JSON list of C-alpha atoms and ligand atoms in Angstrom, two decimals:
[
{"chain": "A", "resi": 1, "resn": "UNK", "atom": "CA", "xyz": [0.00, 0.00, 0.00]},
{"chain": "A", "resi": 2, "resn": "UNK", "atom": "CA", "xyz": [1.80, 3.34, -0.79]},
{"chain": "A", "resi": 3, "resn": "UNK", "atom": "CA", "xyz": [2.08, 5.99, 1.44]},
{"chain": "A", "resi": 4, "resn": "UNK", "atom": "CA", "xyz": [-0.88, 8.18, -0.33]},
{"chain": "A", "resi": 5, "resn": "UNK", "atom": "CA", "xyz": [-3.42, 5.30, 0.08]},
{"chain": "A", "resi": 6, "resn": "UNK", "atom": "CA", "xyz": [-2.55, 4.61, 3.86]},
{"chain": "A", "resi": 7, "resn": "UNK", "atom": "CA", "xyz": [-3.33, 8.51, 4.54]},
{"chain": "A", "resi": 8, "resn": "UNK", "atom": "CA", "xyz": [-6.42, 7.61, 2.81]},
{"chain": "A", "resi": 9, "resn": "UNK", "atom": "CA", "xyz": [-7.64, 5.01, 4.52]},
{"chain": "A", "resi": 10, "resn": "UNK", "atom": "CA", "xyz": [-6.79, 6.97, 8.16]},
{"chain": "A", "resi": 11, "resn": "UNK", "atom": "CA", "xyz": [-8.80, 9.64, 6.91]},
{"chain": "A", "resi": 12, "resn": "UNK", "atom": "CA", "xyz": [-11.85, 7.64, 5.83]},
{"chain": "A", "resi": 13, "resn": "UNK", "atom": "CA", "xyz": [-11.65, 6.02, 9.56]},
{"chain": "A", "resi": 14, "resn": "UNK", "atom": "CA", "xyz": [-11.68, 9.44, 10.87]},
{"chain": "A", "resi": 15, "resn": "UNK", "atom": "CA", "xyz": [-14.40, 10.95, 9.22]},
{"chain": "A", "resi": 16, "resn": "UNK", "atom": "CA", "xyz": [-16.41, 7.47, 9.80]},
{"chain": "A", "resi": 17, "resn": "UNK", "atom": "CA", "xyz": [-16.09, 8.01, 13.18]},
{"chain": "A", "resi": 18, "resn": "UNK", "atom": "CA", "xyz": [-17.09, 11.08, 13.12]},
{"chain": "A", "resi": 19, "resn": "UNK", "atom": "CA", "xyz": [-20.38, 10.49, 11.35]},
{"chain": "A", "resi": 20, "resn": "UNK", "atom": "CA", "xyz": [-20.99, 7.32, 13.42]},
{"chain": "A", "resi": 21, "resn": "UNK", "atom": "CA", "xyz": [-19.11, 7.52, 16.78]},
{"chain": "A", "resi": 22, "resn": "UNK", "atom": "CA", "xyz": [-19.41, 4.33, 18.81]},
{"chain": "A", "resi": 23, "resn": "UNK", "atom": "CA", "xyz": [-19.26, 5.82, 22.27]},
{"chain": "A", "resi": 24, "resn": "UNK", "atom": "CA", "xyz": [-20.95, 8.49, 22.14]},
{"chain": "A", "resi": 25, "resn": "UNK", "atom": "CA", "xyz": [-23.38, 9.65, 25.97]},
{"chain": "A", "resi": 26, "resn": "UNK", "atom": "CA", "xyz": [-22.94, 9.35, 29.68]},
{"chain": "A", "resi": 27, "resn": "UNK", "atom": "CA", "xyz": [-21.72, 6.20, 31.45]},
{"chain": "A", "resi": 28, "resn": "UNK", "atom": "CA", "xyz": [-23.81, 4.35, 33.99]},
{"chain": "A", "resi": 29, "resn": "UNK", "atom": "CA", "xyz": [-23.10, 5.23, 36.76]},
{"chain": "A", "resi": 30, "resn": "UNK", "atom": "CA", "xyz": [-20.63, 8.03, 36.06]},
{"chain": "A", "resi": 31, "resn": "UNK", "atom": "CA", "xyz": [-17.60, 7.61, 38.40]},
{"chain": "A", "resi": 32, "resn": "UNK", "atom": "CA", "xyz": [-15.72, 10.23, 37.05]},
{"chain": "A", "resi": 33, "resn": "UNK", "atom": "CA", "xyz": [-16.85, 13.62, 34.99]},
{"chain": "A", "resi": 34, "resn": "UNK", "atom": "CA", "xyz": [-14.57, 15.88, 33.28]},
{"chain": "A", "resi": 35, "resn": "UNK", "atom": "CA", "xyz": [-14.92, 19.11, 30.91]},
{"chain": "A", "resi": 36, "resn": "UNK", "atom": "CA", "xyz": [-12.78, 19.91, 28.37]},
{"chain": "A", "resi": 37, "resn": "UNK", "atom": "CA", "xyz": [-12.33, 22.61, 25.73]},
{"chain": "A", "resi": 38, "resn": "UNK", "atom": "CA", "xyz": [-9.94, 23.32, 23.01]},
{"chain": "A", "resi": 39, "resn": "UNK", "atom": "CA", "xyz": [-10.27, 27.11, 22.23]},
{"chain": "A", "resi": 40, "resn": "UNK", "atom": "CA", "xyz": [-7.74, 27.28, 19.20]},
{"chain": "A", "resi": 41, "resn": "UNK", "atom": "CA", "xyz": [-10.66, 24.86, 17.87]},
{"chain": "A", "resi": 42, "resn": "UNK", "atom": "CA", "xyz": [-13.93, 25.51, 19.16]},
{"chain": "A", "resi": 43, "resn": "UNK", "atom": "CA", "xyz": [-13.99, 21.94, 20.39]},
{"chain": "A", "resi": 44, "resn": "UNK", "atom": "CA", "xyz": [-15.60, 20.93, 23.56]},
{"chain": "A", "resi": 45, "resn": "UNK", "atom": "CA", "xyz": [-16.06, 17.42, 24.55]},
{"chain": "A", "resi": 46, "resn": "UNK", "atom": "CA", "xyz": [-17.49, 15.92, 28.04]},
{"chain": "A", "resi": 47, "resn": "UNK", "atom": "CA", "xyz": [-16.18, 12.86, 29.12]},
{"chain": "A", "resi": 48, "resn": "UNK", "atom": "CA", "xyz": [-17.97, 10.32, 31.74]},
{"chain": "A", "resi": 49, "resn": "UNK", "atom": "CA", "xyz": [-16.09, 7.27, 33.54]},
{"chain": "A", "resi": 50, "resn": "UNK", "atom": "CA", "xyz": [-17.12, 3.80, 34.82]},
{"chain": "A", "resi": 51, "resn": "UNK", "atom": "CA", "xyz": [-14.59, 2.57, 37.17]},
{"chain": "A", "resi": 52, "resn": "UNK", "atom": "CA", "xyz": [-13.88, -0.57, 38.93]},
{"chain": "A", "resi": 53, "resn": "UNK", "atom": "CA", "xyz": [-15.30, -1.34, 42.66]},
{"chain": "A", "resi": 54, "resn": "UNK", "atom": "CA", "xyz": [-11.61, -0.54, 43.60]},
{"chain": "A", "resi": 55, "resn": "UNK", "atom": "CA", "xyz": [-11.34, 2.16, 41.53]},
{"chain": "A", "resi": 56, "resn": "UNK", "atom": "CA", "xyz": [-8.49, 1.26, 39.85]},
{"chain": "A", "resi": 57, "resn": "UNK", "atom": "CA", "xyz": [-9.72, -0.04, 36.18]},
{"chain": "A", "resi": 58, "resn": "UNK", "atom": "CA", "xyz": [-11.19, 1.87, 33.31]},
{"chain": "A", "resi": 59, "resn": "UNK", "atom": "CA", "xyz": [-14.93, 0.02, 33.24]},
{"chain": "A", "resi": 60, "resn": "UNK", "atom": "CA", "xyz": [-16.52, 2.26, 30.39]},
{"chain": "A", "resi": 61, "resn": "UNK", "atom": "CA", "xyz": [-16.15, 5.36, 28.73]},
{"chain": "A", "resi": 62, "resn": "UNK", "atom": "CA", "xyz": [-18.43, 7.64, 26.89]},
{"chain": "A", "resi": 63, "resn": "UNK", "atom": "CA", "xyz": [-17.97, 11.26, 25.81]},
{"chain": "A", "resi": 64, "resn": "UNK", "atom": "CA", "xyz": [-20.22, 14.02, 24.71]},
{"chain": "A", "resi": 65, "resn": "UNK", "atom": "CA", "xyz": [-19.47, 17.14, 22.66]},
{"chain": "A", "resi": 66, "resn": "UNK", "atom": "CA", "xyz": [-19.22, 18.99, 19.59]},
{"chain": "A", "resi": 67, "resn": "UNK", "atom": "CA", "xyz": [-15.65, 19.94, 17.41]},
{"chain": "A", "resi": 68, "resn": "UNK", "atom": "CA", "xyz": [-14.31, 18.95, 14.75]},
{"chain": "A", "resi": 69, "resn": "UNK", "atom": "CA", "xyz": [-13.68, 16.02, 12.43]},
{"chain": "A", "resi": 70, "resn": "UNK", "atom": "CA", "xyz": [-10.63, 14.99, 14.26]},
{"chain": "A", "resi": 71, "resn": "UNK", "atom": "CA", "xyz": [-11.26, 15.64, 17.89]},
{"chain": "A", "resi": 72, "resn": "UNK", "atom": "CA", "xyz": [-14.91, 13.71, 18.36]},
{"chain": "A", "resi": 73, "resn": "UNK", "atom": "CA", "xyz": [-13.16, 10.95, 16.36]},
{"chain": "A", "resi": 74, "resn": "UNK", "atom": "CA", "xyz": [-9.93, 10.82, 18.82]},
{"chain": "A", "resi": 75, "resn": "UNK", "atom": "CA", "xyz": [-12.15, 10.96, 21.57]},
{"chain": "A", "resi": 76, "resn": "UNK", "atom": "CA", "xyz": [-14.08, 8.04, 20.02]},
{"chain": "A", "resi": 77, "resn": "UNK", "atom": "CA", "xyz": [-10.42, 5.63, 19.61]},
{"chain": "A", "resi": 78, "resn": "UNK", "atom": "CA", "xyz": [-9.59, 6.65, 23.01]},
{"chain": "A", "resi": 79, "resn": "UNK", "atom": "CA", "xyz": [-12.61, 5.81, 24.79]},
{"chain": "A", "resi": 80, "resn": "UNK", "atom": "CA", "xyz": [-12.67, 2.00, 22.81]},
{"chain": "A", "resi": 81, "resn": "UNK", "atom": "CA", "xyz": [-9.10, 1.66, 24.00]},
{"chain": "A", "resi": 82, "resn": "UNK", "atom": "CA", "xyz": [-9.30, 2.67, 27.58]},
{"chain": "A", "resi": 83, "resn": "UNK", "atom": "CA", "xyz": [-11.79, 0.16, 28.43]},
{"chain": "A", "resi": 84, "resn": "UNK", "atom": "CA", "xyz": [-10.72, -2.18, 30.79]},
{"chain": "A", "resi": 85, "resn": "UNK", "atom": "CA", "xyz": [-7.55, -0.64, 31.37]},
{"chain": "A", "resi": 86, "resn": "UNK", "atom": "CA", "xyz": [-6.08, 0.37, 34.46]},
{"chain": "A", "resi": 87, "resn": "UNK", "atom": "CA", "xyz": [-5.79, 3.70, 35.48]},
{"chain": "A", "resi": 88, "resn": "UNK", "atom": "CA", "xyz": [-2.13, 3.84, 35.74]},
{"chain": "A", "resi": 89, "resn": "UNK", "atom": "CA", "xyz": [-2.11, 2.43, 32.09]},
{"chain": "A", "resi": 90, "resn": "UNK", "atom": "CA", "xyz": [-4.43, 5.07, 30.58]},
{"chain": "A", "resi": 91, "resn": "UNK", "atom": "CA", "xyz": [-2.29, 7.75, 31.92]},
{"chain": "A", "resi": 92, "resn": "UNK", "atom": "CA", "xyz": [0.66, 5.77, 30.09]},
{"chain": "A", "resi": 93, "resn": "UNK", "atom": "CA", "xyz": [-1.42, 5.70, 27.02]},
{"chain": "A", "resi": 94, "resn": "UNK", "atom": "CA", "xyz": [-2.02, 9.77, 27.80]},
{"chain": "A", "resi": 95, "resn": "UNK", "atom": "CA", "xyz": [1.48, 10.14, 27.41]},
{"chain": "A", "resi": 96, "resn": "UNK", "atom": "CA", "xyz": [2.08, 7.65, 23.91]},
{"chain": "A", "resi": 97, "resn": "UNK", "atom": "CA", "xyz": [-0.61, 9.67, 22.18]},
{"chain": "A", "resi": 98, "resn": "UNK", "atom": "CA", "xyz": [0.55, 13.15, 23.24]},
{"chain": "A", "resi": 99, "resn": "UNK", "atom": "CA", "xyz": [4.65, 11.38, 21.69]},
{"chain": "A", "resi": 100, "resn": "UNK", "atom": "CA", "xyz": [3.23, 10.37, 18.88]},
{"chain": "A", "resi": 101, "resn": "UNK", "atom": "CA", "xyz": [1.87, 13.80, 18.48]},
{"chain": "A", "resi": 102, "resn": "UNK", "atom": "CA", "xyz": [5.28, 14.85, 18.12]},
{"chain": "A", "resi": 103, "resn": "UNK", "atom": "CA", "xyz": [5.76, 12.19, 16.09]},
{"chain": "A", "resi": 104, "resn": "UNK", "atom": "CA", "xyz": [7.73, 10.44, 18.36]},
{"chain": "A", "resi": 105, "resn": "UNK", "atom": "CA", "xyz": [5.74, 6.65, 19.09]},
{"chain": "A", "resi": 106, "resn": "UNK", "atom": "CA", "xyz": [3.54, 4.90, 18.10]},
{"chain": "A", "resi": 107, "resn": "UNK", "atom": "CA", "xyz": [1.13, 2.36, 19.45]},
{"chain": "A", "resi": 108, "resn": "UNK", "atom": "CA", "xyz": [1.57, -1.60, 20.09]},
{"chain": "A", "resi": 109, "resn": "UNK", "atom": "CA", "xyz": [-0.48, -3.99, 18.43]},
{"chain": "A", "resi": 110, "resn": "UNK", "atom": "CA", "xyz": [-3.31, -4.07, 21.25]},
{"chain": "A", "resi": 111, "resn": "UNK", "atom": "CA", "xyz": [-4.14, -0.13, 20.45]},
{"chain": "A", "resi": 112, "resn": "UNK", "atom": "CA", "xyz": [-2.88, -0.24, 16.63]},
{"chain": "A", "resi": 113, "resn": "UNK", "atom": "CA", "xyz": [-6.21, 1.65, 16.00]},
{"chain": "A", "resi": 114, "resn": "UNK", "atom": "CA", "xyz": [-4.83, 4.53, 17.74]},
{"chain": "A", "resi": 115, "resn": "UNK", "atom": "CA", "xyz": [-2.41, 4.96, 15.60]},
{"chain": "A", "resi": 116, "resn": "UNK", "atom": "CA", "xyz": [-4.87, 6.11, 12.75]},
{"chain": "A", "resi": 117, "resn": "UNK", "atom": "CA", "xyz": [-4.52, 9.41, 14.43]},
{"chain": "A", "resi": 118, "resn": "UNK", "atom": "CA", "xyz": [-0.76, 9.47, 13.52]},
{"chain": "A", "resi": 119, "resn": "UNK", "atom": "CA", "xyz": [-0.87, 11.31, 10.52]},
{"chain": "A", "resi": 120, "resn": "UNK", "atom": "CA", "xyz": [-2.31, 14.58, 12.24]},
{"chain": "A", "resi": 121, "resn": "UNK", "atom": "CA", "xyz": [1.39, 15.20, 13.73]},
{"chain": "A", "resi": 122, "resn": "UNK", "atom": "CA", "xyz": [1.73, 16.28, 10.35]},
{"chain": "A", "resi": 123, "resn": "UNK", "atom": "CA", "xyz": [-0.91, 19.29, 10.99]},
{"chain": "A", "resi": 124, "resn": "UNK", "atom": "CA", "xyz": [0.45, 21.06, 13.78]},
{"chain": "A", "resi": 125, "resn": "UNK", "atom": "CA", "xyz": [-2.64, 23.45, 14.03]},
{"chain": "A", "resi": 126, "resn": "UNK", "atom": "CA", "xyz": [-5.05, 19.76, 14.61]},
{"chain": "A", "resi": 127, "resn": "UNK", "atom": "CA", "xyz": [-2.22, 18.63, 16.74]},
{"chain": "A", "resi": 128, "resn": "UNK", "atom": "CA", "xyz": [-4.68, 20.18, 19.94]},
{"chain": "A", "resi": 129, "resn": "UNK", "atom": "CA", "xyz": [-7.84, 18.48, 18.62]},
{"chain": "A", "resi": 130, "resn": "UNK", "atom": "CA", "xyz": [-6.44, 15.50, 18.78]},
{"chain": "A", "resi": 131, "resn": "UNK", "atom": "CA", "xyz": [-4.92, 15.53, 21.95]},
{"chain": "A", "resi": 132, "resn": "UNK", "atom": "CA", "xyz": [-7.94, 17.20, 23.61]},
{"chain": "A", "resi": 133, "resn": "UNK", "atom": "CA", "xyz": [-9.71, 14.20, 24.98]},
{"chain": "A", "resi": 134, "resn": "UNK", "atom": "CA", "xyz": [-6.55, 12.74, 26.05]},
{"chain": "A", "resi": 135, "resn": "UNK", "atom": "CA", "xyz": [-5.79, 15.90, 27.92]},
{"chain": "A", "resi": 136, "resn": "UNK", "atom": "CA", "xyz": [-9.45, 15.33, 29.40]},
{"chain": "A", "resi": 137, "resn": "UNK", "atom": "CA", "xyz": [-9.15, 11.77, 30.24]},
{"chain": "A", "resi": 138, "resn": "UNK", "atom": "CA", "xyz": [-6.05, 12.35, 32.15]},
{"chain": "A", "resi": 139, "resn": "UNK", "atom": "CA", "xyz": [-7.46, 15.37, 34.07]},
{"chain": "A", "resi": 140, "resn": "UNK", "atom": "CA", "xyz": [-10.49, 12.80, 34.85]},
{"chain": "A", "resi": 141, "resn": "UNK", "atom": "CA", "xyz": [-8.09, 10.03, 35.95]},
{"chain": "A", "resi": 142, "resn": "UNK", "atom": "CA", "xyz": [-5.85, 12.35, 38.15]},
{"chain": "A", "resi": 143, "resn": "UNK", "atom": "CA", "xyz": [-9.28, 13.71, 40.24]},
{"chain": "A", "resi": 144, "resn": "UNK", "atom": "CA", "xyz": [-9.54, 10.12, 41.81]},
{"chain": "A", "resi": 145, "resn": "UNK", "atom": "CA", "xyz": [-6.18, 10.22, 42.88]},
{"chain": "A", "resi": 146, "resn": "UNK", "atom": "CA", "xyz": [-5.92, 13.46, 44.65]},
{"chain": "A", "resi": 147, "resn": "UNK", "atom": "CA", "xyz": [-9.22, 12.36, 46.21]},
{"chain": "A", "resi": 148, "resn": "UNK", "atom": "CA", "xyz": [-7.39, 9.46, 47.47]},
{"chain": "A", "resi": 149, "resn": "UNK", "atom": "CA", "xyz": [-4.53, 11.55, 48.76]},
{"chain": "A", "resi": 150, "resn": "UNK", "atom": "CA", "xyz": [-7.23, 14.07, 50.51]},
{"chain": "A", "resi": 151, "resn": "UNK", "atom": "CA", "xyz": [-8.51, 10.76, 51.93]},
{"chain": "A", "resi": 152, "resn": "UNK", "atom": "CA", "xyz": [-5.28, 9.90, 53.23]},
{"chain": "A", "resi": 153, "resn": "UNK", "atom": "CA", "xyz": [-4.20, 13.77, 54.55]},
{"chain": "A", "resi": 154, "resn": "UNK", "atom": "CA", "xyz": [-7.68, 13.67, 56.49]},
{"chain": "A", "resi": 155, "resn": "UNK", "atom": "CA", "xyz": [-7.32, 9.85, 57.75]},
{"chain": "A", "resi": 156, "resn": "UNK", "atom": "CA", "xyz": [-3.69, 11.15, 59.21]},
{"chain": "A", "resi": 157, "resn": "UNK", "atom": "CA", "xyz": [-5.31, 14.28, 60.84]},
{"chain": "A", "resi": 158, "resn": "UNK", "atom": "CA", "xyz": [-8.26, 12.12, 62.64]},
{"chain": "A", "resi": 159, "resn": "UNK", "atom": "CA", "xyz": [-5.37, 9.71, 63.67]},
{"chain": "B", "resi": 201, "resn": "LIG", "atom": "ZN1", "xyz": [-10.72, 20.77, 16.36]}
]
């Protein structure tokens, strides 16, 4: 496959997900709600959070929100990808995605669809679109553990 086909065929997965997004509302319940908002874009997405009983796995993800071509369909990839992953391995994942932004990783076999996204590295303006529900997602994942260290500072103070 040349190189002009491939960029073809990440495109038409793009846009496809944009038309018909597979994760698309609020998860039930919703462990976890974050906000998010590219203003270089006009993209805003809402993302929503299952988590395990221990709080510690990615259950389900959905995400809300309007933007562009390129940032509802990262935010669809991500959220197929994150589920059932642990935290600590979706804020991993946080960190591929923003590398290969800079066009510096890529992603292993189990996430290979992630790497559709790849060729926006290439658009630096997009670059923030795509990153946007990462940036999100991480923000989400990072609320539950300064809750956890608030739980511990207070625990320490009753003791
Ligand atoms: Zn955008």
């Amino acid at each position: 496959m040349s190189l002009g086909n491939l960029r073809d065929l990440y495109q038409q997965v793009i846009l496809e997900r944009y038309k018909k997004p597979r994760n698309r509302g609020k998860t039930n319940p919703i462990d976890r709600y974050q906000k998010g908002h590219n203003p270089s874009c006009g993209d805003t997405i809402e993302l929503t959070l299952k988590l395990s009983v221990e709080g510690d796995r990615i259950e389900d993800v959905k995400f809300e929100g309007e933007g562009c071509a390129i940032a509802m369909a990262s935010a669809d990839l991500m959220a197929d990808a994150l589920r059932d992953k642990t935290t600590i391995e979706a804020l991993e994942m946080v960190q591929r995605f923003q590398a290969m932004m800079r066009g510096e990783a890529e992603f292993p076999q189990e996430s290979r669809k992630l790497n559709v996204m790849q060729g926006v590295a290439q658009f630096p303006v997009r670059i923030k679109c795509a990153n946007l529900s990462w940036h999100t997602l991480k923000a989400a994942v990072e609320q539950s553990r300064e809750a956890e260290l608030a739980g511990y500072v207070s625990n320490e103070a009753e003791g």
